[in-house]
Short mmCIF file of C-alpha atoms in Angstrom, two decimals:
data_model
loop_
_atom_site.label_atom_id
_atom_site.label_comp_id
_atom_site.label_asym_id
_atom_site.label_seq_id
_atom_site.Cartn_x
_atom_site.Cartn_y
_atom_site.Cartn_z
CA MET A 1 -18.62 0.15 238.26
CA GLU A 2 -16.17 -2.62 239.20
CA GLU A 3 -18.80 -4.19 241.45
CA LYS A 4 -21.30 -4.19 238.55
CA LEU A 5 -18.80 -5.81 236.18
CA GLN A 6 -17.98 -8.44 238.79
CA LEU A 7 -21.67 -9.36 238.89
CA PHE A 8 -21.51 -10.12 235.17
CA VAL A 9 -18.39 -12.28 235.62
CA ASP A 10 -19.98 -14.09 238.57
CA GLU A 11 -23.07 -14.81 236.49
CA THR A 12 -21.19 -16.23 233.51
CA SER A 13 -18.96 -18.24 235.86
CA PHE A 14 -22.09 -19.68 237.46
CA TYR A 15 -23.46 -20.76 234.06
CA ASN A 16 -20.06 -22.23 233.17
CA ARG A 17 -20.01 -24.35 236.32
CA ILE A 18 -23.56 -25.62 235.80
CA VAL A 19 -22.77 -26.95 232.33
CA LEU A 20 -19.12 -27.93 232.61
CA GLU A 21 -19.22 -29.60 236.03
CA ASN A 22 -22.07 -31.83 234.89
CA LEU A 23 -21.21 -32.49 231.26
CA CYS A 24 -17.45 -32.20 230.82
CA PRO A 25 -14.50 -33.90 232.56
CA GLU A 26 -12.84 -31.46 234.95
CA LEU A 27 -9.43 -32.10 233.41
CA LEU A 28 -10.62 -30.56 230.13
CA TRP A 29 -11.88 -27.24 231.45
CA ARG A 30 -10.83 -26.38 235.02
CA ASN A 31 -7.54 -24.65 234.02
CA LEU A 32 -8.86 -22.95 230.91
CA PRO A 33 -9.08 -19.13 230.84
CA HIS A 34 -12.53 -17.76 231.66
CA PHE A 35 -13.27 -16.87 228.02
CA LEU A 36 -12.52 -20.41 226.80
CA GLN A 37 -14.63 -21.88 229.59
CA THR A 38 -17.49 -19.66 228.40
CA TRP A 39 -16.97 -20.77 224.80
CA LEU A 40 -16.92 -24.45 225.82
CA ARG A 41 -20.10 -23.98 227.84
CA ASN A 42 -21.81 -22.31 224.89
CA TYR A 43 -20.61 -25.02 222.52
CA ILE A 44 -21.84 -27.90 224.70
CA GLY A 45 -25.10 -26.11 225.51
CA GLY A 46 -25.67 -25.13 221.88
CA CYS A 47 -25.08 -28.67 220.61
CA LEU A 48 -27.42 -30.18 223.20
CA LEU A 49 -30.15 -27.61 222.61
CA TYR A 50 -29.99 -28.06 218.84
CA LEU A 51 -29.83 -31.86 218.79
CA VAL A 52 -32.25 -32.64 221.63
CA SER A 53 -34.89 -30.10 220.59
CA GLY A 54 -34.52 -31.12 216.93
CA PHE A 55 -34.89 -34.84 217.62
CA LEU A 56 -37.90 -34.33 219.90
CA TRP A 57 -39.52 -31.93 217.44
CA CYS A 58 -39.03 -34.28 214.48
CA PHE A 59 -40.17 -37.32 216.44
CA TYR A 60 -43.36 -35.52 217.41
CA ILE A 61 -44.38 -34.11 214.02
CA TYR A 62 -43.02 -36.81 211.69
CA TYR A 63 -43.62 -40.00 213.69
CA TRP A 64 -45.88 -39.58 216.73
CA LYS A 65 -48.28 -37.25 214.85
CA ARG A 66 -47.47 -38.64 211.41
CA ASN A 67 -49.89 -37.31 208.73
CA VAL A 68 -51.61 -35.07 211.30
CA TYR A 69 -49.67 -31.87 210.67
CA LEU A 70 -48.07 -32.67 207.33
CA PRO A 71 -48.97 -34.96 204.42
CA LYS A 72 -46.64 -37.87 203.80
CA ASP A 73 -45.06 -36.28 200.72
CA ALA A 74 -44.09 -33.18 202.76
CA ILE A 75 -42.00 -35.10 205.29
CA PRO A 76 -38.26 -34.69 204.63
CA THR A 77 -36.08 -37.75 204.18
CA ARG A 78 -33.69 -38.87 206.87
CA LYS A 79 -30.86 -38.11 204.47
CA SER A 80 -31.98 -34.47 204.22
CA MET A 81 -32.14 -34.13 208.00
CA VAL A 82 -28.73 -35.74 208.50
CA LEU A 83 -27.18 -33.36 205.95
CA GLN A 84 -28.74 -30.41 207.79
CA MET A 85 -27.29 -31.66 211.07
CA VAL A 86 -23.85 -32.00 209.49
CA VAL A 87 -23.92 -28.40 208.22
CA ALA A 88 -25.13 -27.09 211.59
CA MET A 89 -22.59 -29.05 213.63
CA LYS A 90 -19.73 -27.83 211.44
CA ALA A 91 -20.86 -24.28 212.16
CA MET A 92 -21.53 -24.79 215.88
CA PRO A 93 -17.97 -24.00 217.11
CA TRP A 94 -18.26 -20.62 215.37
CA TYR A 95 -21.83 -20.03 216.50
CA SER A 96 -20.62 -20.63 220.07
CA LEU A 97 -17.98 -17.94 219.67
CA PHE A 98 -20.66 -15.32 219.07
CA PRO A 99 -22.35 -15.33 222.51
CA SER A 100 -18.91 -15.81 224.11
CA MET A 101 -17.77 -12.56 222.51
CA SER A 102 -20.92 -10.73 223.56
CA GLU A 103 -20.45 -11.93 227.15
CA TYR A 104 -16.81 -10.79 227.05
CA MET A 105 -17.89 -7.31 225.95
CA VAL A 106 -20.51 -7.16 228.70
CA GLU A 107 -18.02 -8.33 231.36
CA ASN A 108 -15.62 -5.56 230.32
CA GLY A 109 -18.22 -2.80 230.51
CA TRP A 110 -18.36 -2.03 226.79
CA THR A 111 -22.15 -2.34 226.51
CA ARG A 112 -25.21 -0.83 228.20
CA CYS A 113 -26.16 -4.09 229.94
CA PHE A 114 -27.38 -4.13 233.52
CA PRO A 115 -27.09 -7.21 235.78
CA ARG A 116 -30.30 -7.04 237.85
CA ILE A 117 -33.86 -6.04 236.94
CA SER A 118 -34.03 -4.23 240.28
CA ASP A 119 -31.36 -1.84 238.95
CA MET A 120 -33.95 -0.42 236.54
CA GLY A 121 -37.35 -1.55 237.82
CA TRP A 122 -39.88 -3.74 236.03
CA LEU A 123 -41.47 -0.95 233.98
CA SER A 124 -38.14 0.24 232.58
CA TYR A 125 -37.10 -3.36 232.00
CA ALA A 126 -40.24 -3.99 229.92
CA VAL A 127 -39.80 -0.79 227.89
CA TYR A 128 -36.11 -1.44 227.23
CA MET A 129 -36.80 -5.07 226.31
CA ALA A 130 -39.48 -3.97 223.83
CA ILE A 131 -36.99 -1.54 222.22
CA TYR A 132 -34.34 -4.27 222.17
CA LEU A 133 -36.70 -6.62 220.35
CA VAL A 134 -37.65 -3.95 217.79
CA ILE A 135 -33.95 -3.33 217.08
CA VAL A 136 -33.40 -7.08 216.69
CA GLU A 137 -36.43 -7.44 214.42
CA PHE A 138 -35.37 -4.51 212.23
CA GLY A 139 -31.72 -5.58 212.13
CA ILE A 140 -32.37 -9.22 211.29
CA TYR A 141 -34.87 -8.26 208.57
CA TRP A 142 -32.36 -6.07 206.77
CA MET A 143 -29.42 -8.39 207.38
CA HIS A 144 -31.42 -11.28 205.93
CA ARG A 145 -32.66 -9.21 203.02
CA GLU A 146 -29.16 -8.00 202.12
CA LEU A 147 -27.90 -11.59 202.22
CA HIS A 148 -30.31 -12.14 199.34
CA ASP A 149 -29.92 -8.84 197.50
CA ILE A 150 -26.11 -8.70 197.52
CA LYS A 151 -25.27 -11.46 195.07
CA PHE A 152 -21.77 -12.10 196.44
CA LEU A 153 -23.13 -12.65 199.95
CA TYR A 154 -25.91 -14.89 198.66
CA LYS A 155 -23.60 -17.01 196.53
CA HIS A 156 -20.86 -17.49 199.12
CA LEU A 157 -22.90 -17.47 202.36
CA HIS A 158 -26.68 -17.67 202.24
CA ALA A 159 -27.00 -20.17 199.38
CA THR A 160 -25.79 -22.86 201.80
CA HIS A 161 -29.10 -22.52 203.64
CA HIS A 162 -31.29 -22.16 200.56
CA ILE A 163 -30.53 -25.56 199.12
CA TYR A 164 -33.55 -26.45 201.27
CA ASN A 165 -36.09 -24.86 198.92
CA LYS A 166 -39.07 -27.22 199.01
CA GLN A 167 -41.44 -28.23 201.78
CA ASN A 168 -40.15 -31.80 201.82
CA THR A 169 -36.54 -30.64 202.31
CA LEU A 170 -37.23 -28.39 205.29
CA SER A 171 -37.15 -29.65 208.87
CA PRO A 172 -36.42 -28.27 212.35
CA PHE A 173 -32.79 -29.29 211.80
CA ALA A 174 -32.57 -26.77 208.93
CA GLY A 175 -32.94 -23.96 211.48
CA LEU A 176 -29.18 -23.73 212.12
CA ALA A 177 -27.94 -25.20 208.84
CA PHE A 178 -26.10 -22.07 207.69
CA HIS A 179 -22.64 -21.08 206.63
CA PRO A 180 -21.08 -20.04 210.00
CA LEU A 181 -20.63 -16.39 208.98
CA ASP A 182 -24.20 -16.24 207.68
CA GLY A 183 -25.57 -17.44 211.01
CA ILE A 184 -23.41 -14.97 212.94
CA LEU A 185 -24.40 -12.03 210.70
CA GLN A 186 -28.09 -12.76 211.18
CA ALA A 187 -27.64 -12.95 214.96
CA ALA A 188 -25.47 -9.80 215.07
CA PRO A 189 -28.41 -7.42 215.80
CA HIS A 190 -28.72 -9.07 219.22
CA VAL A 191 -25.26 -7.71 220.07
CA MET A 192 -25.69 -4.38 218.26
CA ALA A 193 -28.71 -3.72 220.48
CA LEU A 194 -26.53 -4.02 223.61
CA PHE A 195 -24.74 -0.82 222.60
CA LEU A 196 -27.97 1.09 221.87
CA VAL A 197 -30.35 0.29 224.71
CA PRO A 198 -29.96 -0.80 228.35
CA THR A 199 -30.45 -4.57 228.33
CA HIS A 200 -30.86 -7.12 231.09
CA PHE A 201 -27.87 -9.46 230.74
CA THR A 202 -29.68 -12.72 231.58
CA SER A 203 -32.50 -11.88 229.16
CA HIS A 204 -29.97 -11.28 226.39
CA ILE A 205 -28.31 -14.67 226.98
CA ALA A 206 -31.71 -16.41 227.09
CA LEU A 207 -32.81 -14.80 223.83
CA ILE A 208 -29.57 -15.83 222.09
CA PHE A 209 -30.17 -19.47 223.03
CA MET A 210 -33.87 -19.25 222.23
CA GLU A 211 -32.85 -18.52 218.64
CA ALA A 212 -32.18 -22.26 218.25
CA ILE A 213 -35.77 -23.04 219.26
CA TRP A 214 -37.25 -20.26 217.16
CA THR A 215 -35.38 -21.19 214.00
CA ALA A 216 -36.40 -24.83 214.45
CA ASN A 217 -40.01 -23.66 214.70
CA ILE A 218 -40.04 -21.60 211.50
CA HIS A 219 -38.54 -24.45 209.47
CA ASP A 220 -41.06 -27.17 210.40
CA CYS A 221 -43.56 -26.07 207.66
CA ILE A 222 -46.49 -26.17 210.11
CA ASP A 223 -48.77 -23.11 210.01
CA GLY A 224 -49.28 -21.92 213.59
CA LYS A 225 -51.70 -19.16 212.46
CA ILE A 226 -50.86 -16.80 215.29
CA TRP A 227 -51.00 -13.20 214.04
CA PRO A 228 -48.62 -11.30 213.75
CA VAL A 229 -46.04 -14.06 214.28
CA MET A 230 -43.73 -14.88 211.34
CA GLY A 231 -44.52 -18.57 211.59
CA ALA A 232 -43.39 -21.52 209.51
CA ALA A 233 -46.01 -21.02 206.79
CA TYR A 234 -44.57 -17.58 206.05
CA HIS A 235 -41.00 -18.83 206.19
CA THR A 236 -41.75 -21.77 203.90
CA ILE A 237 -42.86 -19.22 201.30
CA HIS A 238 -39.51 -17.48 201.80
CA HIS A 239 -37.70 -20.72 200.96
CA THR A 240 -39.76 -21.28 197.82
CA THR A 241 -39.86 -17.71 196.39
CA TYR A 242 -36.59 -16.28 197.80
CA ARG A 243 -38.07 -12.73 197.65
CA HIS A 244 -40.62 -12.59 200.45
CA ASN A 245 -40.98 -12.90 204.23
CA TYR A 246 -37.48 -11.98 205.42
CA GLY A 247 -38.72 -11.17 208.93
CA HIS A 248 -37.76 -12.93 212.11
CA TYR A 249 -40.35 -12.92 214.91
CA THR A 250 -43.18 -10.97 213.26
CA ILE A 251 -44.55 -10.01 209.86
CA TRP A 252 -44.39 -6.27 210.57
CA MET A 253 -41.07 -5.49 208.86
CA ASP A 254 -42.14 -7.31 205.70
CA TRP A 255 -45.45 -5.44 205.81
CA MET A 256 -43.69 -2.08 206.26
CA PHE A 257 -41.14 -2.67 203.49
CA GLY A 258 -43.41 -4.39 200.95
CA THR A 259 -42.06 -7.95 201.02
CA LEU A 260 -44.89 -9.70 202.85
CA ARG A 261 -46.59 -12.67 201.20
CA ASP A 262 -49.46 -14.18 203.15
CA PRO A 263 -49.81 -18.00 203.13
CA VAL A 264 -53.61 -17.86 203.51
CA ALA A 265 -53.98 -15.54 200.52
CA ASP A 266 -51.51 -17.75 198.62
CA GLU A 267 -53.61 -20.83 199.29
CA ALA A 268 -56.80 -19.03 198.28
CA LYS A 269 -55.25 -18.08 194.93
CA LYS A 270 -54.26 -21.71 194.29
CA VAL A 271 -57.80 -22.92 195.04
CA SER A 272 -59.43 -20.31 192.82
#
């Protein structure tokens, strides 16, 4: 057991060194406790992932491919995007605490994580990962839905994100523009799953950071038309109606619980 836990610590220490040795002066981090080094790594990595991916995404769809994916009147103003960045960057120190806490729990043996795929085999890994993703999908759907249905939570947490309620106010930068507690609550199913199903540690960390990419994607208002993915066209409807398309990766939870609104059918109704 101790050998297994040491593998987790070695892995997080390795990630810490990769980021901190290259992006942060040694004086600022070398003598910090392991947990704070992990938090600093997550903070720096999270900021870079959010800002770099957001700038590249916006440059591509709003400037390089201007009027290809979106009409001119659907492109958000620079002021809107800057305000979204400000909200996200204020929350980033708290967002960074979330994966740091999950890694701390894994390192101390409180979860069902395993360090190497060879510990379980590829078939078991695939089955467990599928169950993990179903738990995440179910959990995020209901967490998101309750943030709307419970008026206190909506008013004091989720409304911060829903000021972006028109196509020309949404952008990839809106993906992390939440009240800090709102963002953490919606990501919480990723950690809950660690206590319910054996999970590959590296895959868990990768999925946490991929959330930044995914949320950027579903806020760019471009319809990817890949069934059953909960793409941006579905999520744009969520921002305009407030009562539909709460799902995360797929449309299945909305379909199962009666909250799905299809963008193609919506468009057909408008035309007719």
